[in-house]
XYZ file of C-alpha atoms in Angstrom:
202
model
C 3.940 137.475 -23.241
C 3.858 138.438 -26.890
C 7.065 137.625 -28.708
C 8.926 140.601 -30.156
C 8.425 141.163 -33.850
C 11.286 141.035 -36.301
C 10.981 143.756 -38.953
C 11.735 142.428 -42.408
C 11.348 138.785 -41.429
C 8.670 136.828 -43.320
C 6.354 134.900 -40.955
C 7.031 131.151 -40.874
C 3.525 130.202 -42.037
C 3.855 132.510 -45.049
C 7.164 130.891 -46.007
C 5.657 127.422 -45.657
C 2.700 128.350 -47.860
C 4.993 129.878 -50.460
C 7.043 126.680 -50.601
C 3.921 124.536 -50.843
C 2.360 126.558 -53.642
C 5.634 126.741 -55.568
C 6.230 123.006 -55.246
C 2.612 122.218 -56.141
C 2.905 124.247 -59.334
C 6.257 122.747 -60.328
C 5.224 119.159 -59.566
C 1.997 119.606 -61.512
C 3.553 121.210 -64.574
C 6.702 119.098 -64.837
C 6.093 115.922 -62.834
C 7.301 115.024 -59.351
C 10.355 113.108 -60.531
C 11.493 115.948 -62.782
C 11.571 118.593 -60.060
C 14.351 118.717 -57.501
C 14.514 120.445 -54.152
C 16.968 123.004 -55.514
C 14.468 124.143 -58.130
C 11.739 124.513 -55.511
C 14.089 126.571 -53.325
C 15.076 128.820 -56.217
C 11.522 129.378 -57.493
C 10.149 129.968 -53.995
C 12.945 132.378 -53.163
C 13.705 130.784 -49.818
C 16.832 129.496 -48.107
C 17.553 125.778 -48.062
C 17.414 125.905 -44.276
C 13.896 127.360 -44.465
C 12.627 124.543 -46.651
C 14.115 121.844 -44.431
C 12.758 123.606 -41.365
C 9.250 122.868 -42.648
C 9.800 119.653 -44.628
C 12.244 116.923 -43.673
C 12.588 115.489 -47.182
C 11.273 115.726 -50.722
C 8.729 113.002 -49.969
C 7.582 114.948 -46.921
C 7.122 117.983 -49.164
C 5.178 115.946 -51.743
C 2.812 114.637 -49.068
C 2.288 118.172 -47.758
C 1.590 119.408 -51.301
C -1.055 116.707 -51.792
C -2.659 117.653 -48.480
C -2.563 121.317 -49.508
C -4.300 120.594 -52.817
C -6.791 118.317 -51.064
C -7.707 121.117 -48.647
C -8.301 123.442 -51.578
C -10.475 120.817 -53.256
C -12.490 120.323 -50.055
C -13.057 124.072 -49.865
C -14.203 124.140 -53.506
C -16.594 121.253 -52.815
C -18.018 123.084 -49.830
C -18.587 126.198 -51.924
C -20.272 124.187 -54.689
C -22.562 122.411 -52.250
C -23.525 125.604 -50.438
C -25.032 126.992 -53.635
C -27.302 123.982 -54.193
C -30.539 123.473 -52.315
C -31.601 119.892 -53.124
C -29.662 116.622 -52.708
C -29.990 115.934 -56.438
C -28.623 119.326 -57.436
C -25.835 118.944 -54.868
C -24.710 115.736 -56.568
C -24.480 117.506 -59.913
C -22.897 120.592 -58.343
C -19.753 118.588 -57.604
C -19.127 118.390 -61.347
C -19.080 122.179 -61.576
C -15.727 121.985 -59.805
C -14.410 119.886 -62.673
C -15.499 122.478 -65.200
C -13.386 125.060 -63.388
C -10.388 122.713 -63.194
C -10.323 121.622 -66.837
C -10.742 125.193 -68.081
C -7.643 126.430 -66.275
C -4.885 127.464 -68.665
C -2.337 125.349 -66.793
C -4.561 122.238 -66.722
C -2.444 119.062 -66.839
C -4.951 116.457 -65.728
C -5.583 115.379 -62.143
C -2.680 116.192 -59.819
C -3.567 113.183 -57.653
C -3.753 110.691 -60.500
C -0.469 112.064 -61.849
C 1.176 111.503 -58.459
C -0.252 107.985 -58.142
C 1.124 107.049 -61.555
C 4.591 108.288 -60.612
C 4.447 106.374 -57.346
C 2.653 103.280 -58.608
C 3.198 100.938 -55.655
C 0.095 101.000 -53.395
C 2.342 100.747 -50.319
C 4.098 103.997 -51.231
C 2.927 106.712 -48.764
C 2.342 109.109 -51.654
C 0.176 106.595 -53.518
C -1.688 105.931 -50.276
C -2.290 109.660 -49.765
C -3.804 109.883 -53.248
C -6.104 106.956 -52.469
C -7.174 108.691 -49.250
C -8.102 111.855 -51.158
C -10.024 109.937 -53.817
C -11.886 108.028 -51.107
C -12.871 111.350 -49.574
C -14.383 112.499 -52.881
C -16.258 109.213 -53.280
C -17.583 109.422 -49.717
C -18.894 112.894 -50.529
C -20.762 111.429 -53.506
C -22.041 108.657 -51.222
C -23.316 111.117 -48.621
C -25.114 113.135 -51.296
C -26.543 109.959 -52.874
C -27.962 108.851 -49.532
C -29.471 112.291 -48.961
C -31.082 112.142 -52.410
C -32.619 108.752 -51.594
C -30.761 106.841 -54.312
C -31.754 103.205 -54.784
C -28.173 101.969 -54.449
C -26.156 104.897 -53.050
C -22.878 102.963 -52.856
C -23.128 101.939 -56.520
C -24.128 105.437 -57.626
C -21.229 106.974 -55.703
C -18.744 104.656 -57.413
C -20.230 105.344 -60.832
C -20.065 109.099 -60.296
C -16.471 108.776 -59.100
C -15.572 106.985 -62.334
C -17.167 109.818 -64.309
C -15.293 112.372 -62.198
C -11.841 110.861 -62.735
C -12.516 109.650 -66.270
C -13.764 112.976 -67.583
C -10.802 114.819 -66.079
C -8.340 112.384 -67.639
C -10.056 112.402 -71.025
C -10.280 116.197 -71.006
C -6.510 116.418 -70.668
C -5.633 113.647 -73.107
C -7.809 115.119 -75.825
C -7.370 118.752 -74.740
C -11.148 119.108 -74.744
C -12.804 120.612 -71.647
C -16.201 119.986 -73.234
C -15.822 116.332 -72.224
C -16.841 117.285 -68.688
C -20.258 118.321 -70.009
C -20.678 114.759 -71.305
C -19.871 113.491 -67.816
C -22.456 115.856 -66.324
C -25.083 114.534 -68.745
C -24.179 110.931 -67.897
C -24.234 111.736 -64.177
C -27.683 113.280 -64.490
C -28.987 110.141 -66.197
C -27.457 107.870 -63.559
C -28.922 109.955 -60.751
C -32.369 110.087 -62.343
C -32.310 106.345 -62.946
C -31.262 105.628 -59.372
C -33.977 107.862 -57.945
C -36.584 106.384 -60.277
C -35.590 102.870 -59.223
C -36.011 103.916 -55.594
C -39.508 105.269 -56.309
C -40.577 102.163 -58.232
C -39.351 99.830 -55.478
C -41.014 101.716 -52.642
């Protein structure tokens, strides 16, 4: 039986998303340690009970925020890959995501790297969640490298991951989004070299 509706009541999933997006924005702009639960509650316009209904603690909220951002990143990757028709172009297409990120007005570097720095101990669940997300990105590079027939796909994937994280960090430090274009050029050279090596060895 369908449950009766409650006029004026915001659906639970909408409240949860509002909290997540508010917390994600606050954590990103001000740092995890500098944002308290009370500020998230106030900015999200929700009751304390509502927040704790969805998240048992601040750490639980942080982990959910990282998962939320990771899901958005996965969706962006899927969109970038769907517009490319060759394995080589798909590898480079991943860097188009970076161009969008670094050109955002609120850009403050990589949200995952920022979180890992604040929670520096590898055993910290938040640090571990960051590592999981970064491994997912690298595995995407690896899959694309294998599809392209790279000579050493594991090595190429790690090199591209370094360019990915490094260009994002440098873009923020120097407030220069053009740095990503340098990473794209370097990535193209690495990919071409890897594919050429494969051809020469076959």
